Coordinates of N, CA and C in Angstrom, one line a residue:
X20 N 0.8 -1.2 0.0 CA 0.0 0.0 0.0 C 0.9 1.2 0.0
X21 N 0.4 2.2 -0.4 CA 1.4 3.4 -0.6 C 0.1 4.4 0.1
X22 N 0.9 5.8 0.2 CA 0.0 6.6 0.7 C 0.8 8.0 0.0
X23 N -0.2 8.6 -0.2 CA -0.4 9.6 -1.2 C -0.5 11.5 -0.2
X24 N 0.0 12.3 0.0 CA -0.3 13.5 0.8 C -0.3 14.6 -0.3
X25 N -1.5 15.2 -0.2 CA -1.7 16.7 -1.4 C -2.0 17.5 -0.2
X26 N -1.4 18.7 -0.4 CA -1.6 19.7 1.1 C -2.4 20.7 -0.2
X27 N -3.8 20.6 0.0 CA -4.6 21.8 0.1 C -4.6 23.1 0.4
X28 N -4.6 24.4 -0.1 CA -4.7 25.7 0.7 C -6.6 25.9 0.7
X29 N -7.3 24.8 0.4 CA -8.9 25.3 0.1 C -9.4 25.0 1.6
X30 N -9.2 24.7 2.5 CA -9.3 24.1 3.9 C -10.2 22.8 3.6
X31 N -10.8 22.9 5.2 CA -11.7 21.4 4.6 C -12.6 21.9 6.2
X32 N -13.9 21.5 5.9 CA -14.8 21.9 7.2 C -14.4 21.5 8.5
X33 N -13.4 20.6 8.9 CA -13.3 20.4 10.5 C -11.8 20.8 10.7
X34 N -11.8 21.6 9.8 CA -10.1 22.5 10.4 C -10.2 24.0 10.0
X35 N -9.4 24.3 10.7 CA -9.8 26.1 10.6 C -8.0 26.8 9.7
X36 N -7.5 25.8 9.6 CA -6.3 26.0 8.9 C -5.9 24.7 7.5
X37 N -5.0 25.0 6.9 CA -4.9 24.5 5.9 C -4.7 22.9 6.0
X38 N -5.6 22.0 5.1 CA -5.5 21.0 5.1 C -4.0 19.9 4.4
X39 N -4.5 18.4 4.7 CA -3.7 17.7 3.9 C -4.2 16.7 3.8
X40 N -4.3 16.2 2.1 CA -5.1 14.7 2.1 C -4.3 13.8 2.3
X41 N -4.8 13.0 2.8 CA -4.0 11.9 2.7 C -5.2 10.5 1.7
X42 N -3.7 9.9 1.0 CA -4.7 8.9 -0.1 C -4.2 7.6 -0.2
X43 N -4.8 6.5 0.5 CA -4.2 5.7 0.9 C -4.7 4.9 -0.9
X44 N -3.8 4.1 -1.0 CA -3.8 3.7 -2.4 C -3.1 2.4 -2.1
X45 N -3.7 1.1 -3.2 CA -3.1 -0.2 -3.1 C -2.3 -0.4 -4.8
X46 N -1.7 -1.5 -4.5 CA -0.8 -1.4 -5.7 C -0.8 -1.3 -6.7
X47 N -2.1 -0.9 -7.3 CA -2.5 -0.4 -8.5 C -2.8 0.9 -8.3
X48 N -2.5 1.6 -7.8 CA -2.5 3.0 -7.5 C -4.2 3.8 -7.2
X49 N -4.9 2.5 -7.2 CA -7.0 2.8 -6.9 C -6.6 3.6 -5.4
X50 N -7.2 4.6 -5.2 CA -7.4 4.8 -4.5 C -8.4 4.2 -3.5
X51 N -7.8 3.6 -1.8 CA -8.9 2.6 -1.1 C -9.3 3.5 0.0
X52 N -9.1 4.7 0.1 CA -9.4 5.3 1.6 C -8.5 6.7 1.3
X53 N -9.8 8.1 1.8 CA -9.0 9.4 1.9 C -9.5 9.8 3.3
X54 N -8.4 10.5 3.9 CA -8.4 11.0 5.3 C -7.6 12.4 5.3
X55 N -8.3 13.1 5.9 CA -7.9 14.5 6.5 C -7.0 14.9 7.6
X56 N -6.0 15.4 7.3 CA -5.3 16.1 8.7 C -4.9 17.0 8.4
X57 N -4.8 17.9 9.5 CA -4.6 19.5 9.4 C -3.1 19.2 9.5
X58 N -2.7 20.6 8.7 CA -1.3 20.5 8.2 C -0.3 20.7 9.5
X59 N -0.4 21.0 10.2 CA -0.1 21.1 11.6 C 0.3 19.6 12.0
X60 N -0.7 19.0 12.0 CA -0.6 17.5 12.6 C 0.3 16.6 11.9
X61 N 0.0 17.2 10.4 CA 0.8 16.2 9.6 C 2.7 16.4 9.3
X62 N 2.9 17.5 9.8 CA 4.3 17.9 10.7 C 5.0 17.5 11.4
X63 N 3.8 17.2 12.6 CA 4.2 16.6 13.2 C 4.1 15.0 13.2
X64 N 3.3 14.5 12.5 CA 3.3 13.0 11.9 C 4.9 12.4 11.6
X65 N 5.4 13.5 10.8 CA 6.7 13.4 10.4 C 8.0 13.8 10.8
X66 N 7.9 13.8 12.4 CA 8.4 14.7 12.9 C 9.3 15.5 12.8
X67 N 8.3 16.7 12.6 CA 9.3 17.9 12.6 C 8.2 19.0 12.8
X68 N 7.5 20.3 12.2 CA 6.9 21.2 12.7 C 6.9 22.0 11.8
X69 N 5.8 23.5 11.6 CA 5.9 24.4 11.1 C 7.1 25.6 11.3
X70 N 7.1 26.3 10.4 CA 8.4 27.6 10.6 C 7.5 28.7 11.0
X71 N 7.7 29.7 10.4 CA 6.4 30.9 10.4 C 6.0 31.2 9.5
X72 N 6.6 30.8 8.5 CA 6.3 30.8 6.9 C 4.7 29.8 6.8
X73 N 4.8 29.1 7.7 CA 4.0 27.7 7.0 C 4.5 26.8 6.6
X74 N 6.0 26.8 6.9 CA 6.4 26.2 6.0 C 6.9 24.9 6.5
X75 N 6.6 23.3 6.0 CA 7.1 22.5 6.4 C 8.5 21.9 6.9
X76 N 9.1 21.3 8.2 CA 10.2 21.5 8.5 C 10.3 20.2 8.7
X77 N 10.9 19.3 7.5 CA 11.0 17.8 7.9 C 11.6 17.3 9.1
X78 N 13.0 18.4 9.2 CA 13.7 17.7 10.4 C 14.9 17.1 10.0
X79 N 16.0 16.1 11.1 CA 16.8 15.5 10.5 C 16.5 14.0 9.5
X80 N 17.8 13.7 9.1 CA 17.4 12.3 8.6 C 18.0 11.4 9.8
X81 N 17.3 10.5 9.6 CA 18.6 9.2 10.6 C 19.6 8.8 9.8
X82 N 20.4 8.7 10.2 CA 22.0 7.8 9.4 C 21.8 7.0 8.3
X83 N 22.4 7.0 7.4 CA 21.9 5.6 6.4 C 20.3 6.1 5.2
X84 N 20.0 6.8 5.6 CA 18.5 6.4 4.9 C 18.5 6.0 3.4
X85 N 17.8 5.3 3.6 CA 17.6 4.5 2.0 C 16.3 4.8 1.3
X86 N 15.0 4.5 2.7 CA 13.8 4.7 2.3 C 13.1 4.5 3.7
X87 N 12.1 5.2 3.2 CA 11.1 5.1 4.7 C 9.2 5.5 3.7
X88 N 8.6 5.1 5.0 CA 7.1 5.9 4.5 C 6.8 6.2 6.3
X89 N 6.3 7.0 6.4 CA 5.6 7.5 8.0 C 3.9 7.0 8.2
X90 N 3.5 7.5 8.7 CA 2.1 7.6 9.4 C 1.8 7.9 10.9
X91 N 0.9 7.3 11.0 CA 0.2 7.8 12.2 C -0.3 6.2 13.0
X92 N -0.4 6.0 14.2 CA -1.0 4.7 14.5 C -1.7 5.2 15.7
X93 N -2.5 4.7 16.4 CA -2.6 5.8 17.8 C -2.8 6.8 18.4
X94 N -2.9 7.9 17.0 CA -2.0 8.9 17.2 C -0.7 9.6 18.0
X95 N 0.0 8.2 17.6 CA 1.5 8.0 17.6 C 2.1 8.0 16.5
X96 N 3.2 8.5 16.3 CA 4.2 8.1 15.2 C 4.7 6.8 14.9
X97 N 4.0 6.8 13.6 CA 4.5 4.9 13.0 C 5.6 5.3 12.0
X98 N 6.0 4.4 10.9 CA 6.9 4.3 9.8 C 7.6 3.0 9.7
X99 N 7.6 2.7 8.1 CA 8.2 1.8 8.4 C 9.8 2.0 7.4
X100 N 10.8 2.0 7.7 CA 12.1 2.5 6.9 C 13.1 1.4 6.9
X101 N 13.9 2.0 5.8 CA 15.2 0.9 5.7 C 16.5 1.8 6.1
X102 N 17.2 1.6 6.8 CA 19.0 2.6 6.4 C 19.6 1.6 6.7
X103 N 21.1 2.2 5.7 CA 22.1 1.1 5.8 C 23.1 2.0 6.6
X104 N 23.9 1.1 7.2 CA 25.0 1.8 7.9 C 26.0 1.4 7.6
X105 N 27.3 2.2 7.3 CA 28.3 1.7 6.3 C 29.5 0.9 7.3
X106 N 29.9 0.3 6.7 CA 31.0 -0.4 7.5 C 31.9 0.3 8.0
X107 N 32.5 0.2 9.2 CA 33.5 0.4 10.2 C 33.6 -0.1 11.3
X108 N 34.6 0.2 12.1 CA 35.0 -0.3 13.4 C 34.0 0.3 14.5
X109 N 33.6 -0.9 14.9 CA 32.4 -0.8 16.3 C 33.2 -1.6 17.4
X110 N 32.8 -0.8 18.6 CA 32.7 -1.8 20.0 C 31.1 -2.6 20.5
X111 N 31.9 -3.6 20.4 CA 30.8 -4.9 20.8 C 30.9 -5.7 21.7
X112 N 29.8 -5.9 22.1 CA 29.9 -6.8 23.4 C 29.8 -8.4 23.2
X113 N 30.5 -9.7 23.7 CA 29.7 -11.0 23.3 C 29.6 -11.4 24.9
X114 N 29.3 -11.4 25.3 CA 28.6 -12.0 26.6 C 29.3 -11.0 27.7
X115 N 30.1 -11.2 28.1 CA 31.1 -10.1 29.0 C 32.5 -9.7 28.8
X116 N 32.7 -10.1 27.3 CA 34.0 -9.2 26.9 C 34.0 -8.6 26.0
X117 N 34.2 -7.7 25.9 CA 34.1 -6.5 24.5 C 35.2 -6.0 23.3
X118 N 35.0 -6.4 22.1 CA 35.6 -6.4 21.3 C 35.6 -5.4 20.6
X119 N 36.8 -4.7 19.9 CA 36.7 -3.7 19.0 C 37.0 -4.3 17.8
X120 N 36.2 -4.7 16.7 CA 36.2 -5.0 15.4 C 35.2 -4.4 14.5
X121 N 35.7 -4.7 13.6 CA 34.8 -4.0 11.7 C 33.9 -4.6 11.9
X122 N 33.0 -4.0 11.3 CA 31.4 -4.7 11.1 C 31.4 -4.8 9.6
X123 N 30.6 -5.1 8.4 CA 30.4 -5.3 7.3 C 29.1 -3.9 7.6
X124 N 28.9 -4.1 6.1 CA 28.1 -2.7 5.9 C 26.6 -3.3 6.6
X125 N 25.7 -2.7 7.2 CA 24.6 -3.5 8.0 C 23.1 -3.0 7.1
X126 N 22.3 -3.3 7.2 CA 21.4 -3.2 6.5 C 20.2 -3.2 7.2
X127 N 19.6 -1.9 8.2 CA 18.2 -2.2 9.3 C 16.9 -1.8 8.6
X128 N 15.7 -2.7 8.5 CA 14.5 -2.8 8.3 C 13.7 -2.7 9.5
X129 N 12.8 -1.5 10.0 CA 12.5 -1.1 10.8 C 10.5 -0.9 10.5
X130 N 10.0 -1.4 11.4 CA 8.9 -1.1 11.7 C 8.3 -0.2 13.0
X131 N 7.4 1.0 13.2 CA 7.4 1.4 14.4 C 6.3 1.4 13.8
X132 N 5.1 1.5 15.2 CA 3.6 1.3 15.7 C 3.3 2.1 17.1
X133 N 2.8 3.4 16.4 CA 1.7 3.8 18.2 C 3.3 3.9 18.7
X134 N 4.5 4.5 18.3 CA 5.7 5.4 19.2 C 6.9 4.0 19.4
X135 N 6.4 3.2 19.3 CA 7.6 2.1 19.8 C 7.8 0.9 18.6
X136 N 9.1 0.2 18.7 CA 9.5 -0.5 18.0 C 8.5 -1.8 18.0
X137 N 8.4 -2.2 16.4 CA 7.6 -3.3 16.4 C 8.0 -4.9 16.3
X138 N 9.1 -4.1 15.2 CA 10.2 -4.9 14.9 C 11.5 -5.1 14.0
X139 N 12.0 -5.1 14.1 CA 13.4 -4.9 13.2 C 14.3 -5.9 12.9
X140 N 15.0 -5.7 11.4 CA 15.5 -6.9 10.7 C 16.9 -6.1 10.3
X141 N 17.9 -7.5 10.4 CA 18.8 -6.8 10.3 C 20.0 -7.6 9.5
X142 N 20.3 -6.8 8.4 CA 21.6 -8.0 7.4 C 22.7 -7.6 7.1
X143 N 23.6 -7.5 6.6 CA 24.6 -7.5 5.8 C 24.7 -7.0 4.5
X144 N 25.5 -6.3 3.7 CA 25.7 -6.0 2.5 C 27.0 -5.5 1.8
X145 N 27.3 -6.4 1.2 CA 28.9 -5.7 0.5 C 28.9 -5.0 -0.2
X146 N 28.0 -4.2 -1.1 CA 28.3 -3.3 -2.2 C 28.2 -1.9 -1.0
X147 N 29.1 -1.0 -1.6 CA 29.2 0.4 -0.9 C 28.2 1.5 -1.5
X148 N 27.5 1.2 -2.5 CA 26.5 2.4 -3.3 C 25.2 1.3 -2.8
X149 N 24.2 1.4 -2.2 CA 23.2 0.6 -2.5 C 21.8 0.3 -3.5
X150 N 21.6 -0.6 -3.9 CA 20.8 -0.5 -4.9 C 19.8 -1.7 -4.8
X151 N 18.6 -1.6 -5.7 CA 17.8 -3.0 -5.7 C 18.0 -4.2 -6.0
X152 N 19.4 -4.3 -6.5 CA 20.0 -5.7 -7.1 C 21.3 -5.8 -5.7
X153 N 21.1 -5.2 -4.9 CA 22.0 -5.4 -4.1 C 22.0 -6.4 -3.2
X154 N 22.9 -7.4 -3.1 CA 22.9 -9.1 -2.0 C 22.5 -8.7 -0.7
X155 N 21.8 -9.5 -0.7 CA 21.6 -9.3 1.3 C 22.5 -10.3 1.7
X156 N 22.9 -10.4 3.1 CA 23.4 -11.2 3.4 C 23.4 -11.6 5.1
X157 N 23.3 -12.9 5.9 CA 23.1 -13.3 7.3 C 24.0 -12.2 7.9
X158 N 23.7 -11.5 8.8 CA 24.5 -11.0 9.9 C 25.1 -12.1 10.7
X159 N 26.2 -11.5 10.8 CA 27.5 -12.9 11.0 C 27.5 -13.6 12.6
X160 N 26.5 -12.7 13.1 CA 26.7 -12.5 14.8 C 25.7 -13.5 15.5
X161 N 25.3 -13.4 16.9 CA 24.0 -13.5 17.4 C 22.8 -13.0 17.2
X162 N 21.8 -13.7 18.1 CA 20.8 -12.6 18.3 C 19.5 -11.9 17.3
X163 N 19.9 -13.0 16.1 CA 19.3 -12.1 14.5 C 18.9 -13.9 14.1
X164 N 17.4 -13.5 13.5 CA 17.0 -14.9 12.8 C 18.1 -15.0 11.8
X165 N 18.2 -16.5 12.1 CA 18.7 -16.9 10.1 C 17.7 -16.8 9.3
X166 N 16.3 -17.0 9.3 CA 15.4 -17.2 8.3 C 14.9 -15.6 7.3
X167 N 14.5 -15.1 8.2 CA 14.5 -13.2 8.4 C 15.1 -12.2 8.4
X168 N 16.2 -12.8 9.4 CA 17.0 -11.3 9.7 C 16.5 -10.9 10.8
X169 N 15.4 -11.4 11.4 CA 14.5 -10.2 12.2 C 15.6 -10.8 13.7
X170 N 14.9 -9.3 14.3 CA 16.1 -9.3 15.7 C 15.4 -9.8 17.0
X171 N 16.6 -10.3 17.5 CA 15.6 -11.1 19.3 C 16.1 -9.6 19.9
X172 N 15.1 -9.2 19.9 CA 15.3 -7.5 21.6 C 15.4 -8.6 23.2
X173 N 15.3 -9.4 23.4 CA 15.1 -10.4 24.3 C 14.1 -9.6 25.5
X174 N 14.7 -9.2 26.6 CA 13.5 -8.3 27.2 C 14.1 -6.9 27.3
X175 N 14.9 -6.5 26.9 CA 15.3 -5.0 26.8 C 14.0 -4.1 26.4
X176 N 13.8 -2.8 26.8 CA 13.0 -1.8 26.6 C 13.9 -0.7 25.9
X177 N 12.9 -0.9 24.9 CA 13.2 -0.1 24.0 C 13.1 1.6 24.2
X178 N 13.7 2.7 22.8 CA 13.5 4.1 23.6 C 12.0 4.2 22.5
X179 N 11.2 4.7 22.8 CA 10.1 5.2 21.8 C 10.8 6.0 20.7
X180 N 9.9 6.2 19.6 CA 10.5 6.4 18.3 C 9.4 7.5 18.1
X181 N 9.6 9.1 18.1 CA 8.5 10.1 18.0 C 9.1 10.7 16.6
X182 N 10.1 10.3 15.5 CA 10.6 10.8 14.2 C 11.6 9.6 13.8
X183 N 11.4 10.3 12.3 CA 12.8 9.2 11.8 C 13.8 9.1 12.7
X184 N 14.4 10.1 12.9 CA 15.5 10.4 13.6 C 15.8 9.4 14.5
X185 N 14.7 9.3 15.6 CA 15.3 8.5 16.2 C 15.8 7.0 16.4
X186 N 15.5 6.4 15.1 CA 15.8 5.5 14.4 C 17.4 4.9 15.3
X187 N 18.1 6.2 14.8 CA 19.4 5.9 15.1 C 19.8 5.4 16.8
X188 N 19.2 5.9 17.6 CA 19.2 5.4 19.0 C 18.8 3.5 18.6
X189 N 17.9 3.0 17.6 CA 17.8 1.6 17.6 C 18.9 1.2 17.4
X190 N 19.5 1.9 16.0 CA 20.6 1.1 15.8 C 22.0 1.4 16.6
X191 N 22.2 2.3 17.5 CA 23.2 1.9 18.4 C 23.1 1.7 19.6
X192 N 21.5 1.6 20.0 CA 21.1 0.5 20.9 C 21.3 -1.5 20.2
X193 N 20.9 -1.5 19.0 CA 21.1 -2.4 18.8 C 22.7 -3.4 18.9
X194 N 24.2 -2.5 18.3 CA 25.3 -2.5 18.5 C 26.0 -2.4 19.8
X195 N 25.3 -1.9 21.1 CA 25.6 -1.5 22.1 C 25.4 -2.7 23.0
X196 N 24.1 -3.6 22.6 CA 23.6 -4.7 23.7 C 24.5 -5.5 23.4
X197 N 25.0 -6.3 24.6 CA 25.8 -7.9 24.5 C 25.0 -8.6 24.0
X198 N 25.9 -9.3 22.9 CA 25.5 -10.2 22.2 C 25.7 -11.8 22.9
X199 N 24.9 -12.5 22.2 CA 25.3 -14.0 23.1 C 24.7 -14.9 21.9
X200 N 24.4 -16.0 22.2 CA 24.7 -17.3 21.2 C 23.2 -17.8 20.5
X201 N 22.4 -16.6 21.1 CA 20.8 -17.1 21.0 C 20.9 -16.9 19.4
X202 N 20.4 -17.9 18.0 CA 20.0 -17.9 16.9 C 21.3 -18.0 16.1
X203 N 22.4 -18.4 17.1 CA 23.7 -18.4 15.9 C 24.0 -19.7 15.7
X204 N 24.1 -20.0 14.5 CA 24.4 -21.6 14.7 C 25.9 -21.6 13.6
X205 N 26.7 -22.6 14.0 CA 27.9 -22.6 13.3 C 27.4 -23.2 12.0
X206 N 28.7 -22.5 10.9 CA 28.7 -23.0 9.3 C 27.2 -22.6 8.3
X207 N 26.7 -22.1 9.4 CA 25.2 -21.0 8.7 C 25.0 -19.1 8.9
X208 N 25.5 -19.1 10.3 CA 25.7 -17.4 10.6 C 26.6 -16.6 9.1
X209 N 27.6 -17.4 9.1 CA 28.8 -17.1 8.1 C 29.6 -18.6 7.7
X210 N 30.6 -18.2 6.9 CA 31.4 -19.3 6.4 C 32.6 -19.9 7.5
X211 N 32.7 -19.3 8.4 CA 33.9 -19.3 9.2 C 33.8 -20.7 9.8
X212 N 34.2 -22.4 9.1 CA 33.8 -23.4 9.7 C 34.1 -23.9 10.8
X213 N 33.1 -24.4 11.8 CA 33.3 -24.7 12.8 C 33.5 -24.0 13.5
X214 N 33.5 -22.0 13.3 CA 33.3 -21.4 14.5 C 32.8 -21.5 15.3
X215 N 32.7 -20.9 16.9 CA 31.8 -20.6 17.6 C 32.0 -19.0 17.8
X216 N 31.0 -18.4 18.0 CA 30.7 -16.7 17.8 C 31.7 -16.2 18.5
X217 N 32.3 -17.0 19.6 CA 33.6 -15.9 20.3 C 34.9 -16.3 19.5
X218 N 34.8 -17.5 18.7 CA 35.8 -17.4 17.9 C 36.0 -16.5 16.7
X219 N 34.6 -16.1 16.4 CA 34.6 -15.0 15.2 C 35.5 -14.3 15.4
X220 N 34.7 -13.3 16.6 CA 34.9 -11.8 17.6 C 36.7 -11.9 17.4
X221 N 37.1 -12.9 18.2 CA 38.4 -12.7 18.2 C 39.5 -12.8 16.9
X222 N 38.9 -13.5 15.8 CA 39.4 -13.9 15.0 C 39.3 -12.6 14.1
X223 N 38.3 -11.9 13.8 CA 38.2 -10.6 13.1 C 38.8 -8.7 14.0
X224 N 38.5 -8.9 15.0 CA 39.7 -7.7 15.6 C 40.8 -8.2 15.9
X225 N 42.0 -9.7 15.7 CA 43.1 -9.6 15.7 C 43.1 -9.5 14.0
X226 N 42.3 -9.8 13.0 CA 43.1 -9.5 11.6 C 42.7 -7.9 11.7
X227 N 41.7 -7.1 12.1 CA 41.8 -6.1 12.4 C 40.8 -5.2 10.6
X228 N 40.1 -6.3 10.3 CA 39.1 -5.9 9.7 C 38.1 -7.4 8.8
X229 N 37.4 -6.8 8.7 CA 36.1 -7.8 8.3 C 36.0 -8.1 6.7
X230 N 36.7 -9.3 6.8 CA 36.3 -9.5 5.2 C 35.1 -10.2 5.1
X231 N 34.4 -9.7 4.0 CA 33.4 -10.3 3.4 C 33.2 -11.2 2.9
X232 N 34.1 -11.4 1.8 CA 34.0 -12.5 1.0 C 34.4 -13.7 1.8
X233 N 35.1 -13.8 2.9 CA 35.5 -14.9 3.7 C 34.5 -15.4 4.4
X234 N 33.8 -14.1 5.3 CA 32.8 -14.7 6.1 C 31.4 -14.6 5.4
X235 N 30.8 -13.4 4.9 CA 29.0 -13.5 5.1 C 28.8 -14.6 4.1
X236 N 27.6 -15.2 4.4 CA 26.7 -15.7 4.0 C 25.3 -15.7 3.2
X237 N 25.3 -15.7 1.9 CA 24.0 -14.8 1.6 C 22.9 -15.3 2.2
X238 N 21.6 -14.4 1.9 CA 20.5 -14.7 2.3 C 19.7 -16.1 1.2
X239 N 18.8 -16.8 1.8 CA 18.2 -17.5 0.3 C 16.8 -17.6 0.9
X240 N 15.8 -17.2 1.7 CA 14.6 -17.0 2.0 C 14.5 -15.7 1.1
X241 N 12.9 -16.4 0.4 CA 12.7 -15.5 -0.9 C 11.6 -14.3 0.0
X242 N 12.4 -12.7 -0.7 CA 11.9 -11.9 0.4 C 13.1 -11.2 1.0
X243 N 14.0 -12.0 1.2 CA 14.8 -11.2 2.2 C 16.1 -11.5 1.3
X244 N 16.6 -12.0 0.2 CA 17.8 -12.5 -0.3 C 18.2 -11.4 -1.4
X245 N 17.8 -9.8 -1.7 CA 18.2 -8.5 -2.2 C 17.8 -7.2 -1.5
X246 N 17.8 -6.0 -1.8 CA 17.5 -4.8 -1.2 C 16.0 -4.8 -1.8
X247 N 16.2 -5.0 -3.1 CA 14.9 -4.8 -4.0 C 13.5 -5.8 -3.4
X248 N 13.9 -7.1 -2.7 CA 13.0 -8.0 -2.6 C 13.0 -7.7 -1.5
X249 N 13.8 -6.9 -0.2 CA 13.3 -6.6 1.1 C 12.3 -5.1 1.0
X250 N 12.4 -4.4 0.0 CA 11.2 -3.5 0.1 C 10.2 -3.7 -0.9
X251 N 9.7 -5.1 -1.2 CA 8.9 -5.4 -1.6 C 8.0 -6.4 -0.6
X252 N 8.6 -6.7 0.2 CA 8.2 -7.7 1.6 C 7.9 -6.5 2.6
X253 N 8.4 -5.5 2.5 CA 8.0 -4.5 3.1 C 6.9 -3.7 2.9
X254 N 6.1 -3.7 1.4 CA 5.1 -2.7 0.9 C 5.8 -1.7 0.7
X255 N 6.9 -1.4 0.3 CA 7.1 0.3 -0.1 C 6.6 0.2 -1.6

């Protein structure tokens, strides 16, 4: 489903300031449903606010952005977006010792509902420009389905999500939590045979960067195995 916004200056009878349609539309572009919000609200939907102009103030981006669509659930801030985060050296935790090593470029699929995380998927990708023919690939670590991608939060509380923006708090909340052995299974996480995940850790901050071609593993659940077929499993 896609959704469609035309900002009006003709008003509309239950607002005393300028409107905005919204046109919810299914993949044939029919329109299935029109709804009204005053342009004010719809600002703030996206978080960000008017100037004095009138004028719409998107706000920051989060890190990475690739794609996103917003809304409303609750009247809370929903969206559901993709950003990639490019590869470099992260501190990580695997149970109680922390490693400084490269990550591979990461790839987050993000749902929010009514202000909070609904749920989030998360992969791997070697190409540095991203594109819709671009490989997904297993995140090499814990903690992350093999079949999905999607992430175990285990019982952590999350921060609420009131704009794109704060997107980025997920993902270095996500980087930040110790990792541990939940969903990693050897000779499928990555190629590295017969690892076990603290042998990764150690084995990629003593070479002192993360090859790709050695370790990731592509994806092959259809849906999640390119960029182009994860935002088609997405509805963008």
């Amino acid at each position: 489903m896609r959704v469609l916004a035309e900002i009006s200056d003709e008003g509309h009878p239950h607002y005393s300031i300028d409107t905005v349609k919204l046109m919810f539309c299914n993949d044939e572009t029919a329109i299935k449903e029109v709804k009204y919000v005053s342009l004010e609200n719809f600002a703030e939907l996206i978080g960000a606010g008017l100037d004095k102009k009138g004028t719409c103030i998107l706000g920051k981006m989060p890190t990475g952005y690739y794609n996103a669509s917003v809304g409303m659930d609750r009247n809370e801030f929903a969206c559901k977006a993709i950003l990639v985060l490019p590869k470099k050296v992260q501190r990580i935790t695997y149970m109680d010792t922390p490693y400084h090593m490269e990550l591979p470029t990461l790839v987050f699929a993000f749902r929010v509902e009514g202000g909070r995380e609904k749920d989030t998927h998360v992969f791997c990708m070697k190409d540095t420009q991203p594109t819709p023919r671009s490989i997904l690939y297993h995140f090499p670590l814990g903690n992350v389905s093999l079949q999905n991608g999607k992430v175990c939060w285990g019982t952590n509380r999350l921060p609420d999500v009131k704009c794109l923006k704060d997107l980025d708090m997920l993902m270095t909340y996500f980087i930040s939590c110790p990792f541990n052995s939940d969903h990693y299974r050897r000779n499928e996480n990555n190629k590295m045979k017969d690892f076990e995940l603290r042998d990764l850790c150690v084995y990629v901050e003593r070479e002192g960067k993360f090859d790709e071609e050695q370790i990731l593993m592509p994806m092959t659940d259809p849906g999640y195995r390119s960029l182009g077929e994860l935002q088609k499993t997405m509805h963008f």
